[in-house]
């Protein structure tokens, strides 16, 4: 080592990262320094209202007091406890999570990301049913590791990496009849996002989840829900599938579950987990003490601080406000979603709107080329909703004028 300061010390993070990280991320010109609740500040001290929410990871708000304190305390005690040893912190997290889980899901495999939560689901269902095939939905997104990618619909993500896991069939999202036809006796797992996140925020139509549930039961297939983005209160209920009164056999979670500390969880029925033998699946980091402490604090924040109820109440204001905007802006094609998981489909590419939002101090997200996506922390207030609605009103008016849309 030369003893020199790291390259980033005196340089723009953007230059360093662009050189070192390749072009895999679509990037926006904000260098984030710190956060608090639904706000972040850049390195020059400029404030932004964060409706991007780290793609949903900032579920309980940036620097949530409970989570920050839990991390601080746990870091002062121990960070890593491997799954081959016991941990009171892990046990407390598991108890709390299972007590909140959809009925019948009593066991959990702890890992570190959404893709890993899906990988475990694939292996669990394969081992439990000993059937080779999987049914997934058109428009699905389940992650980008090779197994999860095999269940992800977008050809753009899949094509360059084929061959993927064999035996996956995609059926139209929302068509229970097509799903029923595809669920033959050699299908081990059906995987569904109750609200599709990456393909433009599409809510499962009424009766669809129930229809798929019934078809799985008739055929002996495992039903997995991927609530990595929609779960944990975001839709105004603890689980997105609660809106339909349907419970899965496996539930994949990640994103905000540990307040921003990496964690994925594969919740499953006890008999499914019991089909796995020693050594057949594991994760070195999975269930470490730091993420479990942060996870417990996150679940506490969601329940004790009323964040799920807030998502429902503030979400209603947001949807009402967006419905008003849709009436006065011809550029809005459709508003979709539930609670604080919202898609606003426009008649044009949303990148200009996102860039304009940055200028106005609001961070927005896209979901496909034409859909703006809002995934704010569940701690947002009515004032924050009014602020984002005002910003959108102005941004859409400007863009409509520029494009001559009347
Ligand atoms: C983000 C996401 C994933 C993948 O999670 P990673 O942590 O990025 O691997 C999978 N499924 C859904 C629905 C997601 O939103």
Short mmCIF file of C-alpha atoms and ligand atoms in Angstrom, two decimals:
data_model
loop_
_atom_site.label_atom_id
_atom_site.label_comp_id
_atom_site.label_asym_id
_atom_site.label_seq_id
_atom_site.Cartn_x
_atom_site.Cartn_y
_atom_site.Cartn_z
CA UNK A 1 0.00 0.00 0.00
CA UNK A 2 1.27 3.43 -0.92
CA UNK A 3 -0.32 5.13 2.07
CA UNK A 4 -2.14 7.58 -0.17
CA UNK A 5 -5.72 8.54 0.49
CA UNK A 6 -8.26 6.43 -1.40
CA UNK A 7 -9.06 7.76 -4.86
CA UNK A 8 -12.53 8.81 -3.82
CA UNK A 9 -11.35 11.16 -1.05
CA UNK A 10 -10.76 14.16 -3.26
CA UNK A 11 -12.74 13.08 -6.30
CA UNK A 12 -16.30 13.03 -7.47
CA UNK A 13 -17.97 9.74 -6.55
CA UNK A 14 -19.57 9.74 -9.98
CA UNK A 15 -16.26 9.61 -11.84
CA UNK A 16 -14.92 6.83 -9.62
CA UNK A 17 -18.07 4.73 -9.73
CA UNK A 18 -18.64 5.13 -13.45
CA UNK A 19 -15.10 3.95 -14.07
CA UNK A 20 -15.17 1.09 -11.57
CA UNK A 21 -18.71 -0.27 -11.73
CA UNK A 22 -19.43 -0.60 -15.43
CA UNK A 23 -22.74 0.37 -16.99
CA UNK A 24 -25.06 -2.17 -15.37
CA UNK A 25 -27.16 0.37 -13.45
CA UNK A 26 -29.31 3.09 -14.98
CA UNK A 27 -27.99 6.05 -12.98
CA UNK A 28 -29.18 9.46 -11.89
CA UNK A 29 -26.90 12.37 -10.94
CA UNK A 30 -27.40 12.48 -7.16
CA UNK A 31 -24.67 11.58 -4.65
CA UNK A 32 -26.52 10.62 -1.47
CA UNK A 33 -24.85 11.45 1.82
CA UNK A 34 -27.44 10.87 4.55
CA UNK A 35 -31.11 10.29 5.18
CA UNK A 36 -33.86 10.76 7.75
CA UNK A 37 -37.39 9.42 7.43
CA UNK A 38 -38.61 10.10 3.90
CA UNK A 39 -35.78 12.54 3.11
CA UNK A 40 -32.23 12.23 1.87
CA UNK A 41 -29.50 14.84 1.44
CA UNK A 42 -26.80 14.94 -1.21
CA UNK A 43 -23.13 15.71 -0.67
CA UNK A 44 -23.74 19.43 -1.11
CA UNK A 45 -26.48 19.43 1.54
CA UNK A 46 -29.42 19.60 -0.88
CA UNK A 47 -32.62 17.94 0.40
CA UNK A 48 -34.77 15.48 -1.56
CA UNK A 49 -38.13 13.94 -0.76
CA UNK A 50 -37.47 10.24 -1.37
CA UNK A 51 -40.31 8.56 -3.27
CA UNK A 52 -37.79 6.14 -4.78
CA UNK A 53 -37.21 4.69 -1.33
CA UNK A 54 -34.21 2.63 -2.39
CA UNK A 55 -36.52 0.49 -4.57
CA UNK A 56 -38.58 -0.17 -1.48
CA UNK A 57 -35.71 -0.98 0.89
CA UNK A 58 -36.26 2.24 2.90
CA UNK A 59 -39.58 0.77 4.08
CA UNK A 60 -39.54 2.11 7.66
CA UNK A 61 -37.74 5.31 6.72
CA UNK A 62 -34.10 6.23 6.55
CA UNK A 63 -32.29 6.11 9.87
CA UNK A 64 -35.41 4.78 11.59
CA UNK A 65 -34.79 5.32 15.32
CA UNK A 66 -35.61 1.73 16.32
CA UNK A 67 -33.46 0.22 13.57
CA UNK A 68 -30.53 2.57 14.14
CA UNK A 69 -30.50 1.81 17.86
CA UNK A 70 -30.78 -1.97 17.25
CA UNK A 71 -27.86 -1.91 14.80
CA UNK A 72 -25.76 0.20 17.16
CA UNK A 73 -26.43 -2.09 20.10
CA UNK A 74 -25.93 -5.31 18.17
CA UNK A 75 -22.70 -4.06 16.59
CA UNK A 76 -21.41 -3.48 20.12
CA UNK A 77 -22.15 -7.10 21.05
CA UNK A 78 -21.56 -9.37 18.04
CA UNK A 79 -22.16 -9.12 14.29
CA UNK A 80 -21.83 -12.69 13.05
CA UNK A 81 -23.32 -15.89 14.44
CA UNK A 82 -23.29 -18.73 11.91
CA UNK A 83 -26.39 -20.86 11.47
CA UNK A 84 -24.57 -23.84 13.00
CA UNK A 85 -24.67 -22.03 16.37
CA UNK A 86 -27.71 -20.67 18.19
CA UNK A 87 -28.55 -17.00 18.72
CA UNK A 88 -31.18 -15.37 20.92
CA UNK A 89 -31.31 -12.44 18.50
CA UNK A 90 -32.12 -14.77 15.60
CA UNK A 91 -34.67 -16.72 17.65
CA UNK A 92 -36.44 -13.48 18.63
CA UNK A 93 -36.59 -12.36 15.00
CA UNK A 94 -37.95 -15.73 13.83
CA UNK A 95 -40.64 -15.78 16.51
CA UNK A 96 -41.78 -12.28 15.63
CA UNK A 97 -41.76 -12.93 11.89
CA UNK A 98 -43.67 -16.20 12.11
CA UNK A 99 -46.26 -14.58 14.40
CA UNK A 100 -46.96 -12.03 11.64
CA UNK A 101 -46.72 -14.44 8.68
CA UNK A 102 -49.69 -15.65 6.62
CA UNK A 103 -51.37 -18.69 8.19
CA UNK A 104 -49.48 -21.98 7.93
CA UNK A 105 -46.03 -20.49 7.34
CA UNK A 106 -44.17 -21.58 10.45
CA UNK A 107 -40.62 -22.02 9.19
CA UNK A 108 -38.11 -19.67 7.63
CA UNK A 109 -34.79 -19.93 5.83
CA UNK A 110 -32.76 -16.76 6.33
CA UNK A 111 -30.54 -15.47 3.53
CA UNK A 112 -29.33 -12.15 2.18
CA UNK A 113 -31.30 -10.91 -0.81
CA UNK A 114 -34.43 -11.29 -2.86
CA UNK A 115 -32.78 -13.48 -5.46
CA UNK A 116 -31.52 -15.81 -2.72
CA UNK A 117 -34.98 -15.99 -1.17
CA UNK A 118 -36.28 -17.13 -4.58
CA UNK A 119 -33.42 -19.61 -5.07
CA UNK A 120 -34.33 -21.28 -1.78
CA UNK A 121 -38.00 -21.41 -2.84
CA UNK A 122 -37.03 -23.20 -6.07
CA UNK A 123 -34.98 -25.81 -4.21
CA UNK A 124 -37.54 -26.31 -1.42
CA UNK A 125 -40.41 -26.89 -3.88
CA UNK A 126 -38.28 -29.16 -6.05
CA UNK A 127 -37.24 -31.30 -3.08
CA UNK A 128 -40.70 -31.39 -1.48
CA UNK A 129 -42.64 -32.31 -4.62
CA UNK A 130 -39.83 -34.03 -6.58
CA UNK A 131 -41.41 -32.50 -9.68
CA UNK A 132 -39.26 -30.78 -12.31
CA UNK A 133 -41.41 -28.01 -13.76
CA UNK A 134 -42.29 -24.47 -12.61
CA UNK A 135 -45.07 -22.14 -13.72
CA UNK A 136 -44.35 -18.39 -13.53
CA UNK A 137 -46.17 -15.32 -14.80
CA UNK A 138 -45.61 -13.14 -17.84
CA UNK A 139 -44.24 -9.80 -16.66
CA UNK A 140 -42.71 -11.40 -13.56
CA UNK A 141 -39.57 -10.26 -11.80
CA UNK A 142 -37.90 -12.57 -9.29
CA UNK A 143 -34.25 -11.48 -9.38
CA UNK A 144 -31.18 -11.94 -11.55
CA UNK A 145 -29.19 -14.90 -10.17
CA UNK A 146 -29.43 -17.81 -12.60
CA UNK A 147 -32.28 -19.63 -10.86
CA UNK A 148 -34.31 -16.51 -10.09
CA UNK A 149 -33.60 -15.21 -13.61
CA UNK A 150 -35.13 -18.41 -14.99
CA UNK A 151 -38.44 -17.32 -13.41
CA UNK A 152 -38.08 -13.67 -14.54
CA UNK A 153 -40.03 -12.96 -17.71
CA UNK A 154 -38.22 -10.12 -19.47
CA UNK A 155 -36.30 -11.45 -22.52
CA UNK A 156 -33.94 -8.48 -22.16
CA UNK A 157 -32.70 -9.87 -18.84
CA UNK A 158 -32.81 -13.57 -19.85
CA UNK A 159 -31.61 -13.92 -23.43
CA UNK A 160 -27.88 -13.18 -23.01
CA UNK A 161 -27.61 -15.78 -20.24
CA UNK A 162 -29.44 -18.76 -21.68
CA UNK A 163 -29.50 -21.68 -21.15
CA UNK A 164 -31.26 -21.11 -17.83
CA UNK A 165 -33.05 -23.56 -15.52
CA UNK A 166 -35.20 -25.82 -17.70
CA UNK A 167 -38.89 -26.52 -17.44
CA UNK A 168 -40.25 -23.02 -16.70
CA UNK A 169 -43.52 -22.03 -18.39
CA UNK A 170 -44.87 -18.45 -18.36
CA UNK A 171 -48.63 -17.89 -18.38
CA UNK A 172 -50.53 -14.57 -18.60
CA UNK A 173 -50.68 -12.77 -15.23
CA UNK A 174 -54.30 -12.60 -14.17
CA UNK A 175 -55.56 -15.54 -16.27
CA UNK A 176 -56.48 -18.26 -13.75
CA UNK A 177 -57.74 -20.54 -16.53
CA UNK A 178 -54.39 -20.45 -18.33
CA UNK A 179 -52.59 -21.10 -15.05
CA UNK A 180 -54.86 -24.04 -14.29
CA UNK A 181 -54.11 -25.54 -17.71
CA UNK A 182 -50.39 -25.14 -17.23
CA UNK A 183 -50.35 -26.74 -13.76
CA UNK A 184 -49.95 -30.36 -14.84
CA UNK A 185 -48.85 -33.26 -12.61
CA UNK A 186 -45.16 -32.54 -13.20
CA UNK A 187 -45.35 -28.92 -11.97
CA UNK A 188 -43.75 -28.57 -8.53
CA UNK A 189 -44.13 -24.83 -7.99
CA UNK A 190 -46.19 -21.89 -9.18
CA UNK A 191 -44.69 -18.50 -8.35
CA UNK A 192 -46.64 -15.24 -8.40
CA UNK A 193 -46.10 -11.63 -7.33
CA UNK A 194 -49.50 -10.53 -5.95
CA UNK A 195 -48.55 -7.11 -7.31
CA UNK A 196 -45.99 -7.17 -10.10
CA UNK A 197 -43.38 -4.53 -9.35
CA UNK A 198 -40.79 -4.32 -12.10
CA UNK A 199 -43.13 -4.69 -15.08
CA UNK A 200 -45.19 -1.59 -14.28
CA UNK A 201 -47.11 -2.18 -10.99
CA UNK A 202 -49.85 -4.61 -11.97
CA UNK A 203 -52.26 -5.76 -9.25
CA UNK A 204 -53.53 -9.35 -9.53
CA UNK A 205 -57.16 -9.10 -10.67
CA UNK A 206 -59.87 -10.19 -8.21
CA UNK A 207 -60.11 -13.96 -7.91
CA UNK A 208 -56.83 -14.68 -9.67
CA UNK A 209 -54.78 -15.65 -6.60
CA UNK A 210 -57.67 -17.75 -5.30
CA UNK A 211 -57.99 -19.53 -8.65
CA UNK A 212 -54.27 -20.32 -8.72
CA UNK A 213 -54.44 -21.47 -5.09
CA UNK A 214 -57.23 -23.91 -5.93
CA UNK A 215 -55.45 -25.24 -9.01
CA UNK A 216 -52.26 -25.81 -6.97
CA UNK A 217 -54.23 -27.66 -4.29
CA UNK A 218 -55.93 -29.88 -6.87
CA UNK A 219 -52.65 -30.75 -8.55
CA UNK A 220 -50.38 -30.94 -5.52
CA UNK A 221 -48.15 -28.05 -6.61
CA UNK A 222 -46.52 -25.65 -4.14
CA UNK A 223 -47.74 -22.05 -4.41
CA UNK A 224 -45.05 -19.42 -3.80
CA UNK A 225 -45.76 -15.71 -3.51
CA UNK A 226 -42.94 -13.27 -4.12
CA UNK A 227 -43.72 -10.31 -1.83
CA UNK A 228 -40.19 -9.00 -1.86
CA UNK A 229 -41.48 -5.62 -3.03
CA UNK A 230 -45.18 -5.69 -2.08
CA UNK A 231 -45.01 -7.32 1.36
CA UNK A 232 -44.45 -5.98 4.89
CA UNK A 233 -47.17 -3.35 4.94
CA UNK A 234 -46.41 -1.52 1.72
CA UNK A 235 -49.91 -2.08 0.29
CA UNK A 236 -51.66 -0.98 3.50
CA UNK A 237 -51.99 -4.58 4.75
CA UNK A 238 -49.16 -6.62 6.22
CA UNK A 239 -49.13 -8.93 3.16
CA UNK A 240 -50.23 -8.11 -0.36
CA UNK A 241 -52.04 -11.48 -0.48
CA UNK A 242 -54.16 -10.39 2.54
CA UNK A 243 -56.19 -8.22 0.14
CA UNK A 244 -57.34 -11.45 -1.53
CA UNK A 245 -57.56 -13.62 1.61
CA UNK A 246 -55.25 -16.21 0.05
CA UNK A 247 -52.16 -17.68 1.75
CA UNK A 248 -49.22 -19.28 -0.11
CA UNK A 249 -47.10 -22.32 0.84
CA UNK A 250 -43.90 -20.31 0.43
CA UNK A 251 -43.43 -16.56 0.84
CA UNK A 252 -40.29 -14.76 -0.36
CA UNK A 253 -39.27 -11.53 1.40
CA UNK A 254 -36.30 -9.19 1.24
CA UNK A 255 -35.87 -5.47 0.40
CA UNK A 256 -37.04 -3.55 3.50
CA UNK A 257 -37.25 -6.46 5.93
CA UNK A 258 -34.15 -5.47 7.92
CA UNK A 259 -34.40 -1.69 7.63
CA UNK A 260 -31.77 -1.57 4.89
CA UNK A 261 -29.38 -4.20 6.23
CA UNK A 262 -29.21 -7.00 3.63
CA UNK A 263 -31.59 -9.85 4.40
CA UNK A 264 -33.78 -12.25 2.46
CA UNK A 265 -36.28 -14.67 3.96
CA UNK A 266 -37.97 -17.75 2.52
CA UNK A 267 -40.96 -18.47 4.73
CA UNK A 268 -42.52 -21.89 4.19
CA UNK A 269 -44.87 -24.48 5.58
CA UNK A 270 -43.17 -26.79 8.08
CA UNK A 271 -43.55 -29.95 5.96
CA UNK A 272 -41.83 -28.27 3.02
CA UNK A 273 -38.83 -27.27 5.12
CA UNK A 274 -38.84 -30.74 6.71
CA UNK A 275 -38.22 -32.26 3.27
CA UNK A 276 -34.77 -30.63 3.19
CA UNK A 277 -31.90 -32.65 4.67
CA UNK A 278 -28.77 -31.46 6.44
CA UNK A 279 -26.40 -29.63 4.12
CA UNK A 280 -28.82 -29.43 1.19
CA UNK A 281 -29.13 -25.68 1.53
CA UNK A 282 -27.35 -23.04 3.62
CA UNK A 283 -26.10 -19.46 3.69
CA UNK A 284 -22.98 -18.30 5.47
CA UNK A 285 -24.26 -14.79 6.17
CA UNK A 286 -27.90 -15.81 6.44
CA UNK A 287 -29.44 -15.08 9.83
CA UNK A 288 -26.44 -13.15 11.11
CA UNK A 289 -27.02 -11.30 14.38
CA UNK A 290 -26.80 -7.80 12.89
CA UNK A 291 -29.48 -8.35 10.24
CA UNK A 292 -31.71 -10.21 12.71
CA UNK A 293 -31.50 -7.36 15.24
CA UNK A 294 -32.30 -4.87 12.47
CA UNK A 295 -35.09 -7.17 11.24
CA UNK A 296 -36.74 -7.35 14.67
CA UNK A 297 -36.59 -3.58 14.98
CA UNK A 298 -38.12 -3.21 11.52
CA UNK A 299 -41.03 -5.52 12.37
CA UNK A 300 -41.49 -3.61 15.63
CA UNK A 301 -41.60 -0.32 13.73
CA UNK A 302 -44.16 -1.68 11.27
CA UNK A 303 -46.49 -2.88 14.02
CA UNK A 304 -45.93 -0.75 17.14
CA UNK A 305 -45.56 2.52 15.23
CA UNK A 306 -48.62 1.96 13.08
CA UNK A 307 -46.78 2.16 9.77
CA UNK A 308 -49.05 -0.34 8.01
CA UNK A 309 -52.09 1.74 8.92
CA UNK A 310 -50.27 4.87 7.80
CA UNK A 311 -49.50 3.24 4.44
CA UNK A 312 -53.23 2.55 4.03
CA UNK A 313 -54.37 6.05 5.08
CA UNK A 314 -51.71 8.09 3.30
CA UNK A 315 -51.89 5.70 0.34
CA UNK A 316 -55.58 6.57 -0.02
CA UNK A 317 -54.72 10.29 -0.17
CA UNK A 318 -52.06 9.58 -2.75
CA UNK A 319 -54.40 7.53 -4.96
CA UNK A 320 -57.16 10.16 -4.66
CA UNK A 321 -54.70 12.90 -5.58
CA UNK A 322 -53.37 10.92 -8.53
CA UNK A 323 -56.91 10.27 -9.76
CA UNK A 324 -57.42 14.07 -9.74
CA UNK A 325 -54.15 14.58 -11.62
CA UNK A 326 -55.18 11.95 -14.18
CA UNK A 327 -58.34 13.96 -14.91
CA UNK A 328 -56.38 17.13 -15.67
CA UNK A 329 -53.32 15.59 -17.39
CA UNK A 330 -53.82 13.89 -20.76
CA UNK A 331 -50.31 12.44 -20.49
CA UNK A 332 -51.43 10.05 -17.70
CA UNK A 333 -52.65 6.82 -19.24
CA UNK A 334 -53.40 4.91 -16.03
CA UNK A 335 -52.72 4.91 -12.27
CA UNK A 336 -52.29 1.49 -10.67
CA UNK A 337 -51.29 -0.06 -7.36
CA UNK A 338 -52.24 -0.38 -3.72
CA UNK A 339 -51.25 1.63 -0.67
CA UNK A 340 -47.73 2.98 -1.14
CA UNK A 341 -46.90 0.83 -4.17
CA UNK A 342 -47.99 2.97 -7.08
CA UNK A 343 -47.50 2.99 -10.84
CA UNK A 344 -48.36 5.99 -13.03
CA UNK A 345 -48.32 5.01 -16.70
CA UNK A 346 -47.61 7.93 -19.02
CA UNK A 347 -47.87 8.34 -22.76
CA UNK A 348 -44.10 8.87 -23.00
CA UNK A 349 -40.74 7.84 -21.56
CA UNK A 350 -40.54 8.84 -17.88
CA UNK A 351 -36.84 9.69 -17.76
CA UNK A 352 -37.45 13.43 -18.32
CA UNK A 353 -39.94 13.46 -15.46
CA UNK A 354 -37.48 11.74 -13.13
CA UNK A 355 -34.72 14.20 -14.10
CA UNK A 356 -37.15 17.09 -13.57
CA UNK A 357 -38.07 15.63 -10.18
CA UNK A 358 -34.42 15.71 -9.15
CA UNK A 359 -34.31 19.43 -10.04
CA UNK A 360 -37.39 19.98 -7.87
CA UNK A 361 -35.97 17.95 -4.98
CA UNK A 362 -38.10 14.82 -5.40
CA UNK A 363 -36.68 11.36 -6.13
CA UNK A 364 -38.95 9.21 -8.32
CA UNK A 365 -38.50 5.76 -9.80
CA UNK A 366 -39.41 4.11 -13.08
CA UNK A 367 -40.92 0.70 -13.74
CA UNK A 368 -40.42 0.02 -17.40
CA UNK A 369 -39.99 2.85 -19.90
CA UNK A 370 -43.39 4.55 -19.55
CA UNK A 371 -44.37 4.00 -15.93
CA UNK A 372 -43.38 6.14 -12.96
CA UNK A 373 -43.20 4.10 -9.78
CA UNK A 374 -43.63 5.45 -6.25
CA UNK A 375 -42.22 3.34 -3.40
CA UNK A 376 -41.87 5.88 -0.57
CA UNK A 377 -41.05 4.92 3.01
CA UNK A 378 -44.22 4.07 4.97
CA UNK A 379 -43.50 7.00 7.32
CA UNK A 380 -44.55 9.65 4.79
CA UNK A 381 -47.11 12.26 5.86
CA UNK A 382 -50.06 13.95 4.14
CA UNK A 383 -47.75 16.93 3.60
CA UNK A 384 -45.27 14.72 1.74
CA UNK A 385 -48.09 13.42 -0.45
CA UNK A 386 -49.21 17.00 -1.22
CA UNK A 387 -45.62 17.90 -2.06
CA UNK A 388 -45.13 15.01 -4.50
CA UNK A 389 -48.53 15.64 -6.11
CA UNK A 390 -47.60 19.31 -6.60
CA UNK A 391 -44.27 18.35 -8.14
CA UNK A 392 -45.90 15.83 -10.50
CA UNK A 393 -48.55 18.39 -11.50
CA UNK A 394 -45.85 20.88 -12.48
CA UNK A 395 -43.58 18.32 -14.17
CA UNK A 396 -46.41 16.84 -16.25
CA UNK A 397 -47.63 20.30 -17.31
CA UNK A 398 -44.15 21.26 -18.47
CA UNK A 399 -43.60 18.02 -20.36
CA UNK A 400 -47.07 18.17 -21.94
CA UNK A 401 -46.35 21.72 -23.13
CA UNK A 402 -42.96 20.69 -24.48
CA UNK A 403 -44.43 17.75 -26.37
CA UNK A 404 -47.56 19.61 -27.50
CA UNK A 405 -49.93 17.27 -25.65
CA UNK A 406 -53.17 19.10 -24.86
C1 LIG B 1 -36.22 -6.72 -5.91
C2 LIG B 1 -36.99 -7.93 -6.19
C3 LIG B 1 -36.37 -9.20 -6.30
C4 LIG B 1 -34.88 -9.39 -6.24
O1 LIG B 1 -34.31 -8.93 -5.07
P1 LIG B 1 -32.72 -8.70 -5.00
O2 LIG B 1 -32.47 -8.41 -3.55
O3 LIG B 1 -32.39 -7.55 -5.90
O4 LIG B 1 -32.08 -9.96 -5.45
C5 LIG B 1 -37.18 -10.30 -6.51
N1 LIG B 1 -38.52 -10.18 -6.61
C6 LIG B 1 -39.15 -8.98 -6.52
C7 LIG B 1 -40.63 -8.92 -6.62
C8 LIG B 1 -38.40 -7.83 -6.32
O5 LIG B 1 -39.02 -6.64 -6.26
#
